[in-house]
Coordinates of C-alpha atoms in Angstrom, one line a residue:
X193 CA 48.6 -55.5 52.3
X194 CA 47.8 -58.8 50.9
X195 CA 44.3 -57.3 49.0
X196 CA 46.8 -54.7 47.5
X197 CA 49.1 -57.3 46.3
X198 CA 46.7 -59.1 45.0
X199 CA 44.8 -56.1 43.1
X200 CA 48.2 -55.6 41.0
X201 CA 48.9 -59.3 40.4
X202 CA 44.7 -59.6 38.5
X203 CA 46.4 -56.4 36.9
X204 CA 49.0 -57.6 35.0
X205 CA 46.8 -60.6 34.0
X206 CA 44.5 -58.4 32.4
X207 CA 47.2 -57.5 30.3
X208 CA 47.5 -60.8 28.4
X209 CA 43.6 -60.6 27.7
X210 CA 43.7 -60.5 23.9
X211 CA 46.3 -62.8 24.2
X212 CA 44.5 -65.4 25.8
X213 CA 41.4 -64.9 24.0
X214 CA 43.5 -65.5 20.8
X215 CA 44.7 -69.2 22.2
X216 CA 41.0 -69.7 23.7
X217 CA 39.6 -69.3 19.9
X218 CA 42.6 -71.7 18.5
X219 CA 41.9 -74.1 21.3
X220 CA 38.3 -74.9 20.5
X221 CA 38.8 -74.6 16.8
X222 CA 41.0 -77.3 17.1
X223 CA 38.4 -79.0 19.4
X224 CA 36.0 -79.0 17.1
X225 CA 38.2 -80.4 13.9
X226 CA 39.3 -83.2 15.7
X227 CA 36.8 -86.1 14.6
X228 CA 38.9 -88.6 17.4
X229 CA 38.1 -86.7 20.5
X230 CA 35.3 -87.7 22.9
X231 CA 32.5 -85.2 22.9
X232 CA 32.9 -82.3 25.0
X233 CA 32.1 -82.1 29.1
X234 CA 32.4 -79.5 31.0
X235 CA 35.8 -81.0 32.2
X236 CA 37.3 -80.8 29.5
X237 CA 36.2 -77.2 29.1
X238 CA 37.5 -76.2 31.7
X239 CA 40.7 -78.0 31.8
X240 CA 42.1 -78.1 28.2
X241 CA 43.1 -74.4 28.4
X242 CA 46.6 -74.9 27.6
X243 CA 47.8 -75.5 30.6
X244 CA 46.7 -72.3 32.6
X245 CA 44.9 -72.7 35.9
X246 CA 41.1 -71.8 36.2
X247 CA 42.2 -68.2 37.8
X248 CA 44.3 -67.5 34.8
X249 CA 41.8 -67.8 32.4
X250 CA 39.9 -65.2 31.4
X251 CA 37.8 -66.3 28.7
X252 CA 34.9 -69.0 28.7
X253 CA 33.5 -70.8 25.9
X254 CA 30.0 -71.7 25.6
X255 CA 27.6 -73.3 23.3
X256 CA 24.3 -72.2 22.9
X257 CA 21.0 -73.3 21.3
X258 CA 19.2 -70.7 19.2
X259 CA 15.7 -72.0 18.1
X260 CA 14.3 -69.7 15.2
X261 CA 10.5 -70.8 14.9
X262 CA 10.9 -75.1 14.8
X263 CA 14.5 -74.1 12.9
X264 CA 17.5 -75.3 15.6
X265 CA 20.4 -73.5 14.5
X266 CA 24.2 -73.3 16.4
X267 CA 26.1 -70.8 17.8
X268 CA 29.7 -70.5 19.8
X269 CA 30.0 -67.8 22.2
X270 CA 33.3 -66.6 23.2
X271 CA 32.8 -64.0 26.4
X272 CA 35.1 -61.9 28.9
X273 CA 34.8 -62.8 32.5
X274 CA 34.7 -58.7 32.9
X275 CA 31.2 -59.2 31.0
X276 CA 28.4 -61.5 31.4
X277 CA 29.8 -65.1 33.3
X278 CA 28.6 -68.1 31.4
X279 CA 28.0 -71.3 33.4
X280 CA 25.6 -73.9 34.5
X281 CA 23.4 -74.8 32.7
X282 CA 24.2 -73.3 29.3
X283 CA 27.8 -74.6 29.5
X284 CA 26.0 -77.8 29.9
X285 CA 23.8 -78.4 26.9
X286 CA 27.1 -78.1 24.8
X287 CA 26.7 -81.9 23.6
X288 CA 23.0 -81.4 22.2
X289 CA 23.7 -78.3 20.9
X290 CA 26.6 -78.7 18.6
X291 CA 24.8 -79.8 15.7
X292 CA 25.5 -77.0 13.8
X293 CA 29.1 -78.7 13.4
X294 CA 30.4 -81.3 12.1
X295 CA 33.0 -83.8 12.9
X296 CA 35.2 -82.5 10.3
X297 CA 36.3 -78.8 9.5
X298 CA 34.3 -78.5 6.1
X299 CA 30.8 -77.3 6.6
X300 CA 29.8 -74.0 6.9
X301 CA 27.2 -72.7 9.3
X302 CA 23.8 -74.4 8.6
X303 CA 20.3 -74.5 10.1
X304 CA 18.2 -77.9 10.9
X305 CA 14.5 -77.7 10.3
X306 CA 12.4 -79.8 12.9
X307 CA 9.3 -81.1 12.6
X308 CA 7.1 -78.8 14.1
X309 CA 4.5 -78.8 16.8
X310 CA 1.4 -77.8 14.5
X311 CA -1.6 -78.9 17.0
X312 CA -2.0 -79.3 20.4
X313 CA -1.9 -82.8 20.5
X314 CA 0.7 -83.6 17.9
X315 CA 3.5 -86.0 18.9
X316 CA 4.5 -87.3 15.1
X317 CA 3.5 -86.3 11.9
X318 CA 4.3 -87.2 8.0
X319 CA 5.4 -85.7 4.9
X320 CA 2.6 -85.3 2.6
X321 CA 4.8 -83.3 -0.5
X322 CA 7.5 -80.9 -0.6
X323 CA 6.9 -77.9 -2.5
X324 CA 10.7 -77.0 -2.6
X325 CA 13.4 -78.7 -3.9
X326 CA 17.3 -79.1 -2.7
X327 CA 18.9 -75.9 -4.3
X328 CA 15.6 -73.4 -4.5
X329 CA 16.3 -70.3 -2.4
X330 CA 13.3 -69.7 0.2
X331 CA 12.6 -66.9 1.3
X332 CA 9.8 -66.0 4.9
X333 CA 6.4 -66.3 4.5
X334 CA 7.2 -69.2 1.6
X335 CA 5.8 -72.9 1.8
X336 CA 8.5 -75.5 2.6
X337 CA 6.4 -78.9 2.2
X338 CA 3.1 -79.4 3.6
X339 CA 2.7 -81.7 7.0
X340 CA 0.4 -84.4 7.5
X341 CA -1.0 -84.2 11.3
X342 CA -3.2 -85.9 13.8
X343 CA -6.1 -83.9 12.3
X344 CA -5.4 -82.4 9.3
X345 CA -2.8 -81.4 6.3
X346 CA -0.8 -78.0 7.4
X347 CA 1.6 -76.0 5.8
X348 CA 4.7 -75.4 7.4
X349 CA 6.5 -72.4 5.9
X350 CA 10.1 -71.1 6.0
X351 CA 10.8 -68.4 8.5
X352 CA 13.7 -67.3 7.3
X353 CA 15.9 -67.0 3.7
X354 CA 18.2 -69.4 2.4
X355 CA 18.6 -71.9 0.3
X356 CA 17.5 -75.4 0.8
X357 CA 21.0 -77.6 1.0
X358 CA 19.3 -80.8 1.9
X359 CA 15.8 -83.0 2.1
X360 CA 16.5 -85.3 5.3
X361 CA 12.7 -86.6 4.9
X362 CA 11.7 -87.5 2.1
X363 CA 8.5 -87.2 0.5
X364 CA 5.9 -89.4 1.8
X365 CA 8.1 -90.1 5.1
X366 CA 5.3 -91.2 8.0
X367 CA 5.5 -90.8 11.5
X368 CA 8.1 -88.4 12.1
X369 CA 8.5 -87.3 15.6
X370 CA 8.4 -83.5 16.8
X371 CA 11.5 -81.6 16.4
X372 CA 13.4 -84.7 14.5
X373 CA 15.0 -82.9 11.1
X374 CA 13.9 -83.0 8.5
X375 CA 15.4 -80.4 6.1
X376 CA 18.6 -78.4 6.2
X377 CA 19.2 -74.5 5.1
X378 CA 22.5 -72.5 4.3
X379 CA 22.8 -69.0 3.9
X380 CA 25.4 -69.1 1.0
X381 CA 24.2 -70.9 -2.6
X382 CA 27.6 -72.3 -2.9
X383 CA 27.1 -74.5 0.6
X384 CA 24.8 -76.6 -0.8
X385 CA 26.8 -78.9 -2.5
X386 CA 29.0 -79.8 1.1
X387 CA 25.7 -81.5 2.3
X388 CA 25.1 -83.9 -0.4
X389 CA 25.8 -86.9 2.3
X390 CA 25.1 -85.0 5.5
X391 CA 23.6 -86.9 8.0
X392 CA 22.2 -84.9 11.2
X393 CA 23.5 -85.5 14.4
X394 CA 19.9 -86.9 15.5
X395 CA 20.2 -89.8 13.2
X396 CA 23.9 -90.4 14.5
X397 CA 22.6 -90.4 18.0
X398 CA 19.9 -92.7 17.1
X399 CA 22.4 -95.1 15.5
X400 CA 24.7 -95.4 19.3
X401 CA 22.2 -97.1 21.2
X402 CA 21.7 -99.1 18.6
X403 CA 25.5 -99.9 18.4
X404 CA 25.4 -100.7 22.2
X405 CA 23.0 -103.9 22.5
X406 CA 24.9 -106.1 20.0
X407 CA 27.7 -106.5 22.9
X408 CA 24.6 -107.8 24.8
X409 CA 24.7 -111.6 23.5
X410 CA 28.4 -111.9 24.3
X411 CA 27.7 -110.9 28.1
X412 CA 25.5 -113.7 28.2
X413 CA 27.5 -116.3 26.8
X414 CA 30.3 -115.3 29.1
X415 CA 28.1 -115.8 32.2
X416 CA 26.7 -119.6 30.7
X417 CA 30.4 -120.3 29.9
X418 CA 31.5 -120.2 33.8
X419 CA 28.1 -122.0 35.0
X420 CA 28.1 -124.6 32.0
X421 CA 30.3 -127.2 35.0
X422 CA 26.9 -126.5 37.2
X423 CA 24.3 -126.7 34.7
X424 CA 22.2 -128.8 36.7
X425 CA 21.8 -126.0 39.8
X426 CA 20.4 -123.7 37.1
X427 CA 17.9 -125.9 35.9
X428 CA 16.7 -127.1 38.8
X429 CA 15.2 -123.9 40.2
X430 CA 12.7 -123.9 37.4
X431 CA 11.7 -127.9 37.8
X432 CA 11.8 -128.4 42.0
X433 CA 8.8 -126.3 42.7
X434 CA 6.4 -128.0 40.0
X435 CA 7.1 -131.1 40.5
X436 CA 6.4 -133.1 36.9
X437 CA 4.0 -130.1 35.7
X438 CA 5.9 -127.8 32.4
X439 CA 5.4 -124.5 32.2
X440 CA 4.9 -123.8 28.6
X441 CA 3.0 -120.7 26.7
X442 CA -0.2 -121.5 25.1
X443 CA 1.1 -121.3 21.7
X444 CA 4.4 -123.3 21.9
X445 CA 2.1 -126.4 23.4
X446 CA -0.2 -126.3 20.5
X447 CA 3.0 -126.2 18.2
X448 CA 4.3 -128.9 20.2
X449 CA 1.2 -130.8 20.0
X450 CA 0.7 -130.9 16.2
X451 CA 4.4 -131.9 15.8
X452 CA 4.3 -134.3 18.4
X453 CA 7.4 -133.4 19.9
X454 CA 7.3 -134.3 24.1
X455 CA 8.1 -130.9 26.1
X456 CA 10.5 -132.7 28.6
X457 CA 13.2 -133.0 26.2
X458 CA 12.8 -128.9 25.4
X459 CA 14.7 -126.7 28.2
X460 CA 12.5 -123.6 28.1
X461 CA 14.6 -120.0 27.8
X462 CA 11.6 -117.9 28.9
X463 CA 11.0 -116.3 32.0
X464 CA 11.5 -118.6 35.0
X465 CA 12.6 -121.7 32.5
X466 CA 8.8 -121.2 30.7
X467 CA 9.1 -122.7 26.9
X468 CA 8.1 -120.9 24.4
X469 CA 7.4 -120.8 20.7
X470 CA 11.3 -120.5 20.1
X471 CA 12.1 -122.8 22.0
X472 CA 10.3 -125.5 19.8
X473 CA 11.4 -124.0 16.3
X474 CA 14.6 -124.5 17.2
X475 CA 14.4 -128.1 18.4
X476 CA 12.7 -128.7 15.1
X477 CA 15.3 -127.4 13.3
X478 CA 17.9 -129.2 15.0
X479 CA 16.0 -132.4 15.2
X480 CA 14.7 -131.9 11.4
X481 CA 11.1 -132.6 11.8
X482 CA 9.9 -128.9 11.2
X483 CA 10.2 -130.3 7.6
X484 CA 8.3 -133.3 8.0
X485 CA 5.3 -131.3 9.8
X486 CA 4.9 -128.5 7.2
X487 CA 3.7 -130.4 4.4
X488 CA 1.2 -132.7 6.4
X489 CA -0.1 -129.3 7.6
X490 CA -0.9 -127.8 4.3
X491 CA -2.3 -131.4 3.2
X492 CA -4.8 -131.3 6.0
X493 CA -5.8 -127.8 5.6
X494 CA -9.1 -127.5 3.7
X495 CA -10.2 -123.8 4.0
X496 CA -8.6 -122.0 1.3
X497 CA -6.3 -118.7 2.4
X498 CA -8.4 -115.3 2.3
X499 CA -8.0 -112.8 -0.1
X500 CA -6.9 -109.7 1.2
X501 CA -5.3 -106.3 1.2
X502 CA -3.9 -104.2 3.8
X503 CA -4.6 -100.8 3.8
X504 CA -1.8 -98.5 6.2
X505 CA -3.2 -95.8 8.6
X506 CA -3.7 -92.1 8.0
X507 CA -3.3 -90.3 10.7
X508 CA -6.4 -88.9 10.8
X509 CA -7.3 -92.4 11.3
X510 CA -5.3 -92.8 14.1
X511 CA -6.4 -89.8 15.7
X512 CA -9.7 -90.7 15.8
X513 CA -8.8 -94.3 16.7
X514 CA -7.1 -93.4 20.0
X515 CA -9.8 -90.8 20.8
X516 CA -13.1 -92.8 20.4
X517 CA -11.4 -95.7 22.3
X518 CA -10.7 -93.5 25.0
X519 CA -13.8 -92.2 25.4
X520 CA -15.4 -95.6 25.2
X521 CA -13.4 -96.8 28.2
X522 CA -13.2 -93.8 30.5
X523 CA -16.2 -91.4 29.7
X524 CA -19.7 -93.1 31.4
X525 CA -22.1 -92.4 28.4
X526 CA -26.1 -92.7 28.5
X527 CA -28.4 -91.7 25.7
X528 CA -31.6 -89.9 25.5
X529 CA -34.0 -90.2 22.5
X530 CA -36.3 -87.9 21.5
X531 CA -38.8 -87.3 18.1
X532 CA -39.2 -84.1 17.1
X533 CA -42.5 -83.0 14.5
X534 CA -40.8 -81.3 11.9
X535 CA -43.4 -79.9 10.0
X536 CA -43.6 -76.7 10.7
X537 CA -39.5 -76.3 10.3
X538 CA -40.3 -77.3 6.1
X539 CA -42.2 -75.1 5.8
X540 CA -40.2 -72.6 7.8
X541 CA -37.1 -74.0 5.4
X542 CA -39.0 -73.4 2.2
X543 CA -39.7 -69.8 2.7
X544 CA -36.5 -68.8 4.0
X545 CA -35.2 -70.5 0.6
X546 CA -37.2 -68.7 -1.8
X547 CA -36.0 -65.7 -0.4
X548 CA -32.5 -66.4 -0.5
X549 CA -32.5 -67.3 -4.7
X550 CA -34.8 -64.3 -4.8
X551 CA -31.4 -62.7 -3.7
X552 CA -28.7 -64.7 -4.7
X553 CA -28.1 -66.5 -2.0
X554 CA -27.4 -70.4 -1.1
X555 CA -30.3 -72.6 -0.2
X556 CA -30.4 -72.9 4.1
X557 CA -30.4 -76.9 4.7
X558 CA -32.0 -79.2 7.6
X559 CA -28.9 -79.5 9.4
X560 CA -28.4 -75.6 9.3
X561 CA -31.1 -75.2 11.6
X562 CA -30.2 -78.6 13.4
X563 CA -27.4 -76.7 14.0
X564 CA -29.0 -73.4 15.0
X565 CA -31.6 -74.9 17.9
X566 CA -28.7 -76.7 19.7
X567 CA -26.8 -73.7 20.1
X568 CA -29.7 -71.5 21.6
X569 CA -30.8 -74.7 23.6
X570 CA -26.8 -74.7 24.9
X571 CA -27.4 -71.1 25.5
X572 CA -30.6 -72.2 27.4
X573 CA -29.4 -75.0 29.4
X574 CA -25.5 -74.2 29.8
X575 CA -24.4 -77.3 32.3
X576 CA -24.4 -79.1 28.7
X577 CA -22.2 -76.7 27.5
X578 CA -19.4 -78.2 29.8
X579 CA -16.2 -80.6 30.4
X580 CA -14.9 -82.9 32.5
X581 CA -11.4 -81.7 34.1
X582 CA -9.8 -83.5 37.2
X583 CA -10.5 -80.7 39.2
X584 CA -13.7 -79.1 38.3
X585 CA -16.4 -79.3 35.9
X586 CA -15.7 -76.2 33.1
X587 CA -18.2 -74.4 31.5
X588 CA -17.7 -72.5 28.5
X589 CA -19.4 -68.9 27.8
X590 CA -18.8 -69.5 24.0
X591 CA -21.1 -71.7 21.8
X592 CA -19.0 -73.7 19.0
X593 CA -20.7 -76.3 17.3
X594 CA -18.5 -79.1 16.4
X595 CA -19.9 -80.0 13.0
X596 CA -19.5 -84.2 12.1
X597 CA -17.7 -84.9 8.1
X598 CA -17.4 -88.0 6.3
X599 CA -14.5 -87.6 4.1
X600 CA -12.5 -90.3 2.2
X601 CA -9.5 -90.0 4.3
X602 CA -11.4 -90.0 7.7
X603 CA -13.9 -88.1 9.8
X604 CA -13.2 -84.2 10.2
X605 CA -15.2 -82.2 13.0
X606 CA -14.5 -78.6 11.7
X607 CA -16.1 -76.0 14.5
X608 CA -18.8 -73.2 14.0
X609 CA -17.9 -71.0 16.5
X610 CA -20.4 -68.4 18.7
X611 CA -23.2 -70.4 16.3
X612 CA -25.5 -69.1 18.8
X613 CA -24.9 -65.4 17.6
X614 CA -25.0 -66.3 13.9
X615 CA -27.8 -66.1 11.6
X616 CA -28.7 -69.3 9.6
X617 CA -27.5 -68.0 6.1
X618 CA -24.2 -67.6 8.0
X619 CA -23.9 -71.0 9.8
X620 CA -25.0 -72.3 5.9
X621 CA -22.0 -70.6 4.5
X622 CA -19.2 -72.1 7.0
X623 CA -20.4 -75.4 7.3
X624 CA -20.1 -75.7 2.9
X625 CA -16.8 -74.2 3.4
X626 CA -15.7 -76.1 5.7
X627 CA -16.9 -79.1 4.7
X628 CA -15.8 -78.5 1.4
X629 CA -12.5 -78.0 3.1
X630 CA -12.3 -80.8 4.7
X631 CA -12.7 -83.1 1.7
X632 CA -9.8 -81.6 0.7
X633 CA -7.8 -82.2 3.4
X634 CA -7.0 -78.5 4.3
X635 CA -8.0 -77.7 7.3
X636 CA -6.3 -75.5 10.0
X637 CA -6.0 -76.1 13.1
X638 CA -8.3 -73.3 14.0
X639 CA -10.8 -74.6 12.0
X640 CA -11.3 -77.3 14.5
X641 CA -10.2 -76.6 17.4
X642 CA -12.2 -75.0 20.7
X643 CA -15.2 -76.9 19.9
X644 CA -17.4 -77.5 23.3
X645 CA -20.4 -79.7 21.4
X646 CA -20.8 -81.5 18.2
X647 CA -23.9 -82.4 16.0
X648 CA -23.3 -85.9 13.7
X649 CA -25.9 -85.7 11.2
X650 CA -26.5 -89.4 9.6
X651 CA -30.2 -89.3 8.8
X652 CA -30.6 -86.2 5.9
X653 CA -27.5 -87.7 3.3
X654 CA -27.5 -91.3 4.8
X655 CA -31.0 -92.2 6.0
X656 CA -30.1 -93.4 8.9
X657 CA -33.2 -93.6 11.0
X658 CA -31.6 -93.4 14.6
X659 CA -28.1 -93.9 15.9
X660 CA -25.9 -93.3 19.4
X661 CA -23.1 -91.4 18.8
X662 CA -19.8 -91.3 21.1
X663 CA -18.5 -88.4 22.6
X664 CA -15.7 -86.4 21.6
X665 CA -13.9 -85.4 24.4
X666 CA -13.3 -83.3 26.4
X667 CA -16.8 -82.3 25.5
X668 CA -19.8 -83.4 27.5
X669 CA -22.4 -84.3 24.8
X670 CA -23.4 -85.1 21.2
X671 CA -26.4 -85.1 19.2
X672 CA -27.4 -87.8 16.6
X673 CA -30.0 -86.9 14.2
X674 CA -31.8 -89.7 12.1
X675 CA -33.8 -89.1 9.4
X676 CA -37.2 -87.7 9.0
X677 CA -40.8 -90.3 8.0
X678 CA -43.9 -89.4 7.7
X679 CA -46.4 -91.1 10.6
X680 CA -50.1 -91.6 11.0
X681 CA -50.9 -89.5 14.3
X682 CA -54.2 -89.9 15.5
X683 CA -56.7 -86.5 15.5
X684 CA -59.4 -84.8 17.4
X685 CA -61.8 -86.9 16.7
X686 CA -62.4 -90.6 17.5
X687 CA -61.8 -91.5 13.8
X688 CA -59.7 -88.8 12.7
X689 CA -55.8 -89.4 11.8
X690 CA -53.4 -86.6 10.2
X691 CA -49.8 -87.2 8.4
X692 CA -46.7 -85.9 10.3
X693 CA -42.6 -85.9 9.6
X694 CA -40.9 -86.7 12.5
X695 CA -36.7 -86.7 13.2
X696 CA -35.7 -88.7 16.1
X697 CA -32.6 -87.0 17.7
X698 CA -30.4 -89.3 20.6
X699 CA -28.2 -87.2 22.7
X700 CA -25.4 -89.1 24.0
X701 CA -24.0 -87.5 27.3
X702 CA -21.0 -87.7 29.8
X703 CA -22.9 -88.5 33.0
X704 CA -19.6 -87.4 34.9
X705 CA -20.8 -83.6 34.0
X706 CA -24.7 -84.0 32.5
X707 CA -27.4 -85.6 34.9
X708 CA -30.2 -87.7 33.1
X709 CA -32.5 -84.4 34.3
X710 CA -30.3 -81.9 32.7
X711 CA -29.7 -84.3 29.3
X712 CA -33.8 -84.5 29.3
X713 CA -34.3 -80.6 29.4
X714 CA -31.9 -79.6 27.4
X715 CA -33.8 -81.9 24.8
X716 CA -36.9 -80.6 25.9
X717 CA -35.7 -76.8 24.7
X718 CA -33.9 -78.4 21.2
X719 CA -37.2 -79.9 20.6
X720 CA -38.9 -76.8 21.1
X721 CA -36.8 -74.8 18.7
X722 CA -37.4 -77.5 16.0
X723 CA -41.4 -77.5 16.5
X724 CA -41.5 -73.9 16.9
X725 CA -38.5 -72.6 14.3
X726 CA -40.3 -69.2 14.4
X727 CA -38.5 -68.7 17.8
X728 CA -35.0 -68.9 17.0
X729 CA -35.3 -66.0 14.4
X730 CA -36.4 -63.7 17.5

């Protein structure tokens, strides 16, 4: 009797469903306009319903996150509890997710562009130039601005149409964290002007902690004020254990020193009472010396100030900053050196070349070959073909050759991929491209990435006779070549001496994954490639 009662009573609730749904819409409107309400909990949800209990309400709101291809765009979702229940942990990501409005009533529905994850190992990138202004419709598939990363300069284009309303980076902008906005979109043309002075909500959030350690230096003077009548127990902790000895930083003794001030008569305000460079600016400002000192400083100095300029960091830079330093202090490197006749591979080189401008084609170069022999020799001896993981040593079926660029903004390593499987007019023709890309600071991110061995070519363009190399992890090894001289090598006879070229190669390798044995043979089958070119065209 009492399930039958209750079936009739949910009834006539269900009548008043419309109704409700009506006030529910009104309710969070209102919500929403209100720029002195605290942000919205799921308390509050749930309990400013206008005054019906949770069983009387039919209706749930929710706020969802939409993310359209690095776009973040906002959504309110009104539901039935007869349909689909919305809770947990949707209901709780309202606060993040409401930046599609604002705190007032007068901006339409708008989408905020992130910075986008363009490489694997991108954590911030920069704003190399828009090529859209505020106002120009955009359409998908169009360029938006074009995005300097960790390795190269990508361009990030719009995924869907719209107009661009606003520009929150500007041009030339640097290090710009992933998914931090930077642009914003409106459907309708005649939005635009509503966010001349919009300000996304991930700037306003940045701005509250910022807002919340001013109080800090009020805190503390209210805890000096009630232990300024025991000032003695507070600085007697600091003094008891060390006797006559003060603690004092290196710097703010030498300071101390050359002013001549005595560091008893400074109470330190560093950790555990140590005195620090602070503390003895601001005695000399309060005892007035600090002017006295100055002058006799620049009196006695007799080296005159260096002439300098500072030049700021690209990223590229960076990158490769952060990645030779880590492989310098965690990858165990040893080197193997080896010369290598090249004789036979000029000559080999100048035939091949006459037959290409017989045809047209573009002249094969040192390095192409270079190339070439360490992919069949990777192909030979595979365990240098490898990484390091913390699990396993992995070793890859595929032969990319990591080719080493110079360019003015920094060094590129654009990747030849299966270079074992290519013939050498074809490695010729991607490594000019690439390179040529590279100097132009184009590069994808497919153009570099899934390298597993690199070749650094100093001798041919530099002359660099020999050189070590560092590794680029996570690969296992690298070759340096040098450049090739002619040497007097002694012949059959007693008295007899020929002319050779010779190249000397140094392979530097991760000894976590390559053995000495294994560095040494696979040498032994590069070299034989290079003396015997005639075998890799077989």
């Amino acid at each position: 009797m009492a399930y039958a009662s209750r079936i009739i009573n949910h009834s006539k609730k269900l009548k008043d469903v419309s109704t409700l749904l009506r006030r529910e819409h009104a309710a969070m409107v209102r919500y929403f306009s209100n720029t002195n309400r605290a942000p919205l909990n799921r308390e509050d949800t749930f309990n400013a319903r206008l005054g019906y209990s949770p069983l009387e309400r039919i209706s749930k709101c929710s706020i969802g996150t939409v993310p359209v291809c690095g776009f973040s765009t906002t959504r309110t979702i009104l539901s039935s509890a007869m349909g689909r229940p919305i809770f947990g942990k949707e209901f709780s990501c309202s606060m993040q997710s409401a930046r599609g409005f604002s705190s007032g009533s007068d901006l339409p529905p708008h989408q905020e562009i992130g910075m986008p994850s363009l490489s694997p190992t991108m954590t911030e990138g920069n704003i190399a130039r828009w090529l859209k202004k505020e106002g120009d419709k955009v359409a998908p598939g169009e360029v938006l601005c074009e995005v300097e990363t960790d390795k190269a300069t990508v361009e990030m284009e719009c995924m869907e149409e719209g107009y661009l309303a606003k520009i929150v980076k500007a041009e030339g902008s640097k290090e710009i964290q992933v998914g931090e906005v930077i642009a914003i979109t409106v459907e309708d043309e005649e939005d635009i002007g509503k966010f001349k002075d919009y300000t996304p909500s991930s700037t306003a959030d940045a701005a509250t902690p910022k807002a919340e350690p001013t109080p800090a230096p009020p805190k503390e003077e209210k805890v000096e004020q009630p232990s300024s009548p025991p000032e003695p127990k507070a600085s007697k902790p600091s003094s008891p254990p060390t006797g006559d000895r003060v603690f004092a930083s290196p710097l703010a003794r030498k300071l101390a020193e050359d002013n001549n001030v005595p560091l008893t008569n400074i109470k330190g305000t560093g950790p555990e009472g140590r005195i620090v460079k602070a503390d003895i600016d601001e005695y000399l400002a309060s005892s007035g010396k600090g002017a006295t000192a100055k002058p006799s400083k620049s009196t006695d100095s007799k080296a005159p100030a260096l002439d300098y300029v500072d030049i700021p960091h690209s990223q590229i830079r960076k990158v490769t900053a952060s990645r030779l330093a880590f492989s310098k202090q965690t990858i165990p490197h040893y080197y193997l050196t080896v010369d290598t006749c090249v004789d036979k591979l000029m000559g080999l080189r100048s035939q091949l070349n006459s037959f290409q401008e017989a045809s047209g084609g573009k002249r094969i170069s040192v390095n192409d070959l270079v190339v070439k022999a360490a992919a069949l020799a990777l192909r030979k001896v595979p365990q240098c073909n490898s990484s390091w993981t913390d699990d396993n040593i992995r070793q890859f079926k595929n032969v990319n050759i990591n080719v080493a660029v110079q360019t003015e903004n920094g060094l590129y390593v654009p990747v030849v991929k299966d270079a074992d499987k290519k013939g050498l007019s074809t490695i010729g023709e991607e490594v000019r491209l690439l390179a040529q890309k590279a100097k132009e600071n184009s590069l994808k991110p497919e153009d570099y990435e899934g390298g597993t061995f690199t070749v650094s070519n100093l001798g041919g363009p530099f002359g660099i006779k020999q050189f070590c190399a560092v590794v680029n992890p996570p690969q296992a090894a690298i070759l340096a070549v040098g450049s090739a001289e002619k040497r007097v090598v002694l012949g059959n006879g007693p008295d007899q001496f020929n002319f050779a070229s010779y190249m000397p190669v140094t392979l530097s390798c991760d000894h976590r994954v390559v053995d000495g044995a294994i560095g040494a043979e696979w040498l032994k089958a590069f070299k034989g490639y290079i003396e015997n070119p005639e075998s890799m065209l077989l």
